[in-house]
XYZ file of C-alpha atoms in Angstrom:
476
model
C 0.828 125.804 6.822
C 0.342 127.528 3.474
C 2.822 129.482 1.393
C 2.265 132.006 -1.345
C 0.581 130.634 -4.497
C 2.392 130.219 -7.799
C 1.147 131.195 -11.254
C 1.792 129.296 -14.438
C 0.461 128.654 -17.920
C 0.531 124.860 -17.547
C 0.416 122.776 -14.402
C 1.899 119.352 -15.154
C 1.011 116.655 -12.651
C 3.866 114.160 -12.662
C 7.478 114.201 -13.805
C 7.730 110.786 -15.428
C 8.740 110.040 -18.991
C 5.589 111.335 -20.694
C 5.552 114.521 -18.611
C 9.184 115.198 -19.478
C 8.588 114.559 -23.204
C 5.566 116.895 -23.185
C 7.341 119.751 -21.419
C 10.435 119.395 -23.591
C 8.404 119.938 -26.764
C 6.286 122.655 -25.160
C 9.445 124.646 -24.413
C 10.493 124.472 -28.070
C 7.100 125.147 -29.615
C 5.684 127.850 -27.330
C 6.604 130.571 -24.858
C 4.605 128.968 -22.056
C 5.617 128.652 -18.422
C 5.251 125.342 -16.590
C 4.913 124.093 -13.031
C 5.706 120.395 -12.547
C 4.592 118.631 -9.363
C 5.713 115.096 -8.578
C 5.695 112.709 -5.630
C 9.246 111.449 -6.186
C 12.453 113.224 -5.205
C 13.777 113.266 -8.785
C 12.221 113.135 -12.251
C 11.652 109.794 -13.909
C 8.374 108.539 -12.451
C 8.237 104.779 -11.895
C 11.935 104.418 -12.763
C 12.584 105.670 -9.216
C 10.939 102.506 -7.853
C 12.186 99.967 -10.391
C 14.458 97.015 -9.654
C 18.231 97.606 -9.896
C 18.832 95.463 -12.995
C 15.936 96.904 -15.020
C 16.596 98.131 -18.547
C 14.524 99.591 -21.317
C 13.059 96.923 -23.550
C 13.131 99.257 -26.538
C 16.246 100.916 -27.966
C 17.394 104.008 -26.090
C 17.159 105.914 -29.376
C 13.341 105.853 -29.159
C 13.073 106.948 -25.510
C 13.299 110.144 -23.500
C 12.762 113.656 -24.845
C 13.267 115.088 -28.316
C 15.963 117.597 -27.426
C 18.530 115.202 -25.928
C 19.773 111.796 -27.003
C 19.609 109.007 -24.463
C 22.723 106.847 -24.443
C 25.717 106.763 -26.748
C 23.994 105.456 -29.862
C 26.139 102.317 -29.757
C 25.162 98.709 -30.315
C 25.596 96.100 -27.621
C 28.603 93.868 -28.258
C 27.773 91.212 -25.652
C 24.755 89.708 -23.923
C 21.271 88.814 -25.051
C 20.916 92.133 -26.928
C 24.156 91.690 -28.880
C 24.166 93.350 -32.285
C 21.188 95.567 -31.468
C 21.137 99.141 -30.220
C 21.766 99.649 -26.526
C 19.071 99.473 -23.857
C 19.544 102.091 -21.146
C 19.616 100.844 -17.565
C 17.213 102.225 -15.001
C 20.039 104.230 -13.424
C 20.944 105.710 -16.811
C 17.318 106.681 -17.440
C 17.083 108.441 -14.082
C 20.371 110.284 -14.634
C 19.187 111.287 -18.101
C 15.916 112.796 -16.876
C 17.730 114.588 -14.060
C 20.098 116.118 -16.612
C 17.158 117.210 -18.765
C 15.595 118.855 -15.743
C 18.756 120.512 -14.392
C 20.443 121.417 -17.668
C 17.449 122.323 -19.836
C 14.157 122.794 -18.018
C 15.202 124.763 -14.943
C 17.821 126.971 -16.664
C 15.122 128.049 -19.135
C 13.489 130.030 -16.341
C 10.102 128.837 -17.604
C 9.870 125.594 -15.624
C 9.376 125.397 -11.872
C 9.743 121.932 -10.424
C 8.315 120.789 -7.096
C 9.465 117.258 -6.183
C 8.335 115.354 -3.099
C 4.920 116.971 -3.333
C 1.371 115.652 -3.549
C -1.056 117.384 -5.891
C -4.735 117.663 -5.083
C -7.685 119.577 -6.484
C -9.519 121.696 -3.977
C -13.286 121.485 -3.370
C -13.868 124.557 -5.536
C -11.704 123.338 -8.411
C -8.591 125.163 -7.249
C -5.187 123.506 -7.574
C -2.731 122.966 -4.757
C 0.133 120.766 -3.692
C 1.632 119.844 -0.346
C 5.270 119.041 0.390
C 5.877 115.657 1.999
C 8.874 117.170 3.773
C 7.826 120.613 5.020
C 4.061 119.954 5.013
C 3.614 123.354 3.389
C 0.715 123.730 0.977
C 0.790 126.040 -2.029
C -1.967 126.990 -4.398
C -1.456 127.163 -8.146
C -3.155 129.659 -10.442
C -3.314 128.021 -13.869
C -3.696 130.446 -16.748
C -4.126 127.823 -19.463
C -4.397 124.118 -18.689
C -3.657 121.270 -16.322
C -1.681 118.408 -17.859
C -2.393 115.016 -16.318
C 0.699 112.846 -16.809
C -0.353 110.216 -14.287
C -2.603 108.007 -16.413
C 0.079 105.365 -16.943
C 0.064 104.677 -13.192
C 2.805 102.124 -13.706
C 2.720 99.594 -10.879
C 5.966 97.937 -9.804
C 6.341 95.196 -7.161
C 8.317 97.384 -4.766
C 5.345 99.739 -4.329
C 2.554 97.144 -4.327
C 2.441 94.187 -1.927
C 1.539 90.743 -3.311
C -2.163 90.113 -3.890
C -1.803 86.634 -2.423
C -1.272 85.384 1.112
C 2.220 84.375 2.222
C 2.514 82.040 5.200
C 4.954 82.791 8.045
C 8.388 81.361 7.381
C 8.060 81.616 3.588
C 10.538 84.046 2.077
C 8.870 86.150 -0.615
C 10.610 89.307 -1.798
C 9.836 91.944 -4.431
C 12.055 91.701 -7.480
C 13.955 94.785 -6.256
C 15.516 92.678 -3.495
C 16.542 89.782 -5.730
C 20.259 90.684 -6.063
C 20.649 90.797 -2.280
C 18.368 87.874 -1.463
C 19.382 85.351 -4.130
C 22.258 83.756 -2.172
C 21.775 80.725 0.076
C 18.722 79.429 -1.791
C 18.589 76.233 -3.776
C 15.376 77.001 -5.644
C 13.649 80.072 -7.015
C 10.007 80.695 -7.870
C 9.342 83.657 -10.146
C 5.762 84.880 -9.751
C 4.475 86.714 -12.813
C 4.882 86.336 -16.562
C 5.170 89.980 -17.650
C 8.296 91.920 -18.533
C 9.401 91.979 -14.886
C 9.054 88.210 -14.602
C 11.058 87.774 -17.805
C 13.798 90.028 -16.455
C 13.903 88.105 -13.168
C 14.251 84.759 -14.963
C 16.989 86.090 -17.234
C 18.822 87.624 -14.262
C 18.802 84.297 -12.420
C 20.056 82.386 -15.458
C 22.711 84.989 -16.199
C 23.990 84.840 -12.637
C 24.410 81.096 -12.420
C 21.067 79.598 -11.474
C 20.422 76.384 -13.335
C 17.160 76.045 -15.262
C 16.157 73.180 -12.948
C 16.399 75.557 -9.966
C 13.790 77.925 -11.398
C 10.026 77.527 -11.358
C 8.024 80.100 -13.293
C 4.452 80.880 -12.293
C 2.891 81.970 -15.581
C -0.796 82.835 -15.113
C -1.123 83.836 -18.771
C 1.090 83.506 -21.839
C 1.813 86.608 -23.888
C 2.674 87.556 -27.426
C 6.015 89.354 -27.777
C 7.582 91.514 -30.444
C 11.029 90.672 -31.809
C 13.265 93.553 -30.730
C 15.381 93.164 -33.868
C 12.363 94.377 -35.874
C 12.113 97.697 -34.029
C 15.597 99.178 -34.283
C 16.458 102.784 -35.175
C 18.937 104.014 -37.742
C 19.644 103.587 -41.426
C 21.407 100.245 -40.994
C 18.182 98.678 -39.681
C 15.786 100.585 -41.919
C 15.179 97.722 -44.330
C 14.390 95.303 -41.522
C 12.251 97.821 -39.646
C 10.245 98.884 -42.691
C 10.166 95.276 -43.904
C 8.594 94.333 -40.581
C 5.851 96.913 -41.080
C 5.267 95.641 -44.612
C 5.007 92.077 -43.293
C 2.459 93.129 -40.678
C 0.393 94.963 -43.294
C 0.501 91.899 -45.541
C -0.726 89.733 -42.656
C -3.633 92.128 -42.133
C -4.483 92.178 -45.835
C -4.314 88.389 -46.276
C -5.928 87.305 -42.988
C -9.188 85.396 -43.317
C -9.972 85.529 -39.588
C -8.449 86.736 -36.352
C -6.828 83.352 -35.547
C -5.483 83.276 -39.088
C -4.027 86.775 -38.606
C -2.018 85.699 -35.567
C -0.822 82.537 -37.301
C 0.459 84.683 -40.165
C 2.098 87.193 -37.816
C 3.936 84.394 -36.022
C 4.921 82.661 -39.257
C 6.477 85.907 -40.539
C 8.339 86.530 -37.271
C 6.294 89.576 -36.312
C 4.995 88.084 -33.071
C 6.756 85.555 -30.826
C 5.625 83.373 -27.946
C 7.345 81.476 -25.176
C 5.719 78.111 -25.918
C 4.482 77.427 -29.429
C 1.997 74.860 -28.069
C 0.218 77.392 -25.828
C -2.039 80.088 -27.285
C -1.190 83.480 -25.738
C -4.020 85.442 -24.129
C -2.055 88.640 -23.428
C -0.377 91.341 -25.514
C 1.405 94.256 -23.817
C 3.964 95.502 -26.362
C 6.812 93.662 -24.645
C 9.884 92.957 -26.759
C 12.395 90.120 -26.539
C 15.340 89.008 -28.613
C 15.628 85.551 -30.076
C 18.558 84.950 -27.702
C 16.422 85.879 -24.679
C 13.650 83.593 -25.854
C 16.054 80.671 -26.266
C 17.382 81.258 -22.760
C 13.904 81.459 -21.227
C 12.883 78.229 -22.919
C 15.551 76.409 -20.892
C 13.186 76.748 -17.911
C 11.046 73.610 -17.927
C 9.084 74.052 -14.704
C 6.377 76.437 -15.873
C 3.131 76.469 -13.885
C -0.018 77.473 -15.757
C -2.713 77.102 -13.098
C -3.826 80.721 -12.917
C -2.856 83.285 -10.325
C -1.500 82.410 -6.910
C -4.017 82.476 -4.060
C -1.582 81.682 -1.244
C 1.900 80.351 -0.589
C 2.185 77.790 2.173
C 5.421 76.351 3.609
C 5.277 73.280 1.352
C 2.973 74.192 -1.525
C 1.635 76.940 -3.773
C -2.137 77.192 -4.008
C -3.342 78.615 -7.311
C -6.704 79.285 -8.936
C -6.808 75.898 -10.698
C -4.772 73.634 -8.461
C -1.641 73.484 -6.335
C 2.018 72.457 -6.639
C 4.471 71.327 -4.005
C 7.605 73.345 -3.281
C 11.053 72.685 -1.870
C 11.874 73.955 1.656
C 14.643 76.328 0.531
C 12.654 78.329 -2.042
C 12.988 82.040 -2.581
C 9.780 83.477 -4.034
C 10.310 86.526 -6.247
C 7.204 88.675 -6.641
C 6.887 90.147 -10.141
C 3.105 90.246 -10.140
C 2.306 93.978 -10.104
C -0.122 94.986 -12.851
C 2.392 97.029 -14.869
C 0.403 99.728 -16.656
C -3.338 99.462 -15.966
C -5.710 100.762 -18.624
C -7.019 104.301 -18.018
C -10.763 104.965 -18.319
C -11.998 106.258 -21.696
C -11.300 109.972 -22.113
C -10.144 112.428 -24.794
C -6.666 113.917 -24.861
C -8.020 117.482 -24.863
C -10.811 117.697 -22.307
C -11.711 121.312 -21.596
C -8.977 122.798 -19.444
C -7.283 119.428 -18.961
C -4.794 117.690 -21.262
C -4.533 113.930 -20.740
C -1.233 112.404 -21.834
C -2.411 109.230 -23.538
C -1.140 106.935 -26.283
C -1.358 108.146 -29.911
C 0.871 105.546 -31.564
C 1.268 101.866 -30.816
C 3.659 101.267 -27.915
C 5.242 104.759 -28.092
C 4.141 106.851 -25.083
C 6.932 109.451 -25.127
C 6.465 110.273 -28.816
C 2.727 110.502 -28.141
C 3.294 113.040 -25.358
C 5.587 115.102 -27.581
C 2.988 115.137 -30.389
C 0.312 116.261 -27.923
C 2.538 119.175 -26.873
C 3.098 120.152 -30.514
C -0.624 120.039 -31.290
C -1.422 122.058 -28.164
C 1.126 124.681 -29.154
C -0.017 125.146 -32.765
C -3.767 124.502 -32.932
C -6.644 126.234 -31.180
C -9.781 124.253 -31.964
C -10.349 121.462 -29.447
C -12.260 119.280 -31.915
C -9.450 119.526 -34.449
C -6.896 118.720 -31.759
C -8.760 115.620 -30.659
C -9.224 114.554 -34.278
C -5.429 114.551 -34.612
C -4.971 112.845 -31.267
C -7.284 109.847 -31.236
C -6.427 107.648 -28.274
C -4.787 104.304 -29.054
C -6.255 101.552 -26.836
C -4.195 100.284 -23.959
C -2.644 96.890 -24.819
C -3.956 93.955 -22.807
C -5.527 91.310 -25.066
C -4.062 89.941 -28.304
C -6.914 91.545 -30.260
C -5.719 94.922 -28.969
C -2.910 94.527 -31.505
C -5.592 95.108 -34.164
C -7.263 97.981 -32.311
C -3.952 99.719 -31.733
C -2.945 99.497 -35.389
C -6.335 100.825 -36.503
C -6.046 104.015 -34.454
C -2.306 104.417 -35.068
C -2.744 104.357 -38.848
C -5.776 106.615 -38.641
C -3.778 109.175 -36.648
C -0.894 108.946 -39.090
C -3.216 109.624 -42.027
C -4.558 112.741 -40.303
C -1.052 113.919 -39.416
C -0.070 113.559 -43.063
C -2.512 116.332 -43.976
C -0.672 118.825 -41.707
C 2.535 119.848 -43.443
C 4.117 121.555 -40.445
C 3.363 118.637 -38.130
C 4.938 116.230 -40.624
C 8.030 118.420 -40.891
C 8.309 118.412 -37.104
C 7.920 114.626 -36.998
C 10.652 114.345 -39.610
C 13.012 116.116 -37.202
C 11.829 114.205 -34.144
C 14.370 111.908 -32.523
C 11.506 109.936 -30.997
C 9.763 109.183 -34.296
C 11.104 105.897 -35.622
C 9.703 106.708 -39.075
C 11.802 109.886 -39.382
C 14.732 107.875 -40.778
C 12.718 107.415 -43.970
C 13.492 111.010 -44.912
C 17.219 110.287 -44.889
C 17.049 107.546 -47.532
C 18.965 108.563 -50.650
C 17.273 108.154 -54.039
C 20.270 106.098 -55.176
C 19.835 103.543 -52.378
C 17.743 101.159 -54.430
C 17.223 98.424 -51.800
C 15.902 100.882 -49.208
C 13.788 102.675 -51.781
C 12.301 99.317 -52.753
C 11.143 98.530 -49.217
C 9.710 102.039 -48.877
C 7.767 101.490 -52.084
C 6.404 98.205 -50.728
C 5.386 100.019 -47.549
C 3.478 102.608 -49.575
C 1.761 99.902 -51.610
C 0.637 97.888 -48.560
C -0.449 100.546 -46.073
C -3.695 101.600 -47.803
C -5.014 98.048 -48.331
C -4.169 97.305 -44.690
C -6.110 100.358 -43.524
C -9.045 99.261 -45.677
C -8.997 95.728 -44.220
C -8.765 96.694 -40.543
C -12.498 97.517 -40.104
C -13.342 93.953 -41.142
C -10.992 92.550 -38.501
C -12.273 94.981 -35.889
C -15.829 93.842 -36.563
C -14.729 90.227 -36.209
C -13.461 90.822 -32.675
C -17.017 91.063 -31.373
C -18.224 87.935 -33.209
C -17.675 84.817 -31.063
C -17.707 82.560 -34.106
C -14.471 84.142 -35.257
C -12.660 82.677 -32.246
C -10.901 85.831 -31.051
C -7.291 85.176 -30.161
């Protein structure tokens, strides 16, 4: 059954974090109308499917939309994040986005939101969506552009079954079920070494599991960022800017790619779980030193590749097998997180693709895209300002991401109005620079060092980028 079509300036496919950040800025910077279509019953994207103890792994001050602060702006007084700015829980994030939708978007009269609906393009290029509940289909007449906010395609264990076989009688649960399933088990096997696997291990340790009860299946080791280096606010400005200076100095002084990562680790800019194992993954994950110390209490770490199957008494992996105890609970944390999208521009004809413009900052990137869309007309100029930062996967992507991030920032610096907007942006962690008083000599000193190092770092990056493709350099 079909209902009457709707008309809009922008059709936004998805209502996750990047979609919300885009629409929020679009409302401020234009008079456009918006239709948002999403498969979930409330805004927030993958947060609707996340495990109950999930939290942001970046400060709440950097997340959400520009117009509304997420969280109280307080620092955590207890726990592994003690002394650092709060990390919103998954429930808080969902409540926040629902408030943005119900208290800002919908009351504006310019946003129409259709949850529990599946979008599809018709055979003739028309746009339509169908309600999962009523089965009604509606067409959409788009006057300007379609905004694709689905490229992140964040995969979480609760929506993706394990990619390995599980024998009858073996209890294997997605991480979402861990709080309910953890009792009455003497041993736990955490499958997956990404952020979800880290959270599962920390949850078990926090709730009384001994390190000897936990086995961690770690197909690949990863580089992490120290969360203390990426904090908002004036009180952390010297450390935050000092961290950027240190990274630029590592780039400038590096004689090879392996040497670069040795320098980054030596200066505390990258961390790893085991200093004797060379990481082969980088995904922008952050940890605190306290979290890392706690994780290192786990001694049973299996590095034999991915699991192929779990049998009643053993785990079969790509490069061997290990025996297991009979009362094991297997916790699946092996979903692929955020898979890399195919190469594409941000502005592609009548389609806007919400992609990354700055290292590890998707919501700021979406807000910048909305600003550029609202104030510029030429597609080539828009794409020049919005070069796509590569998706993080390999350690060498750290170099690629910095190269595009700094290139974008240089181009933004030539647009006075865009820079003024960034200076007011809650999501831009560099905006605090503008609040530094001339009399604050220590902060001014670190800003001066930043200015002195950034250009030489930009000049050195092409040499490191070229080295990535040369096997003799021993890419990390």
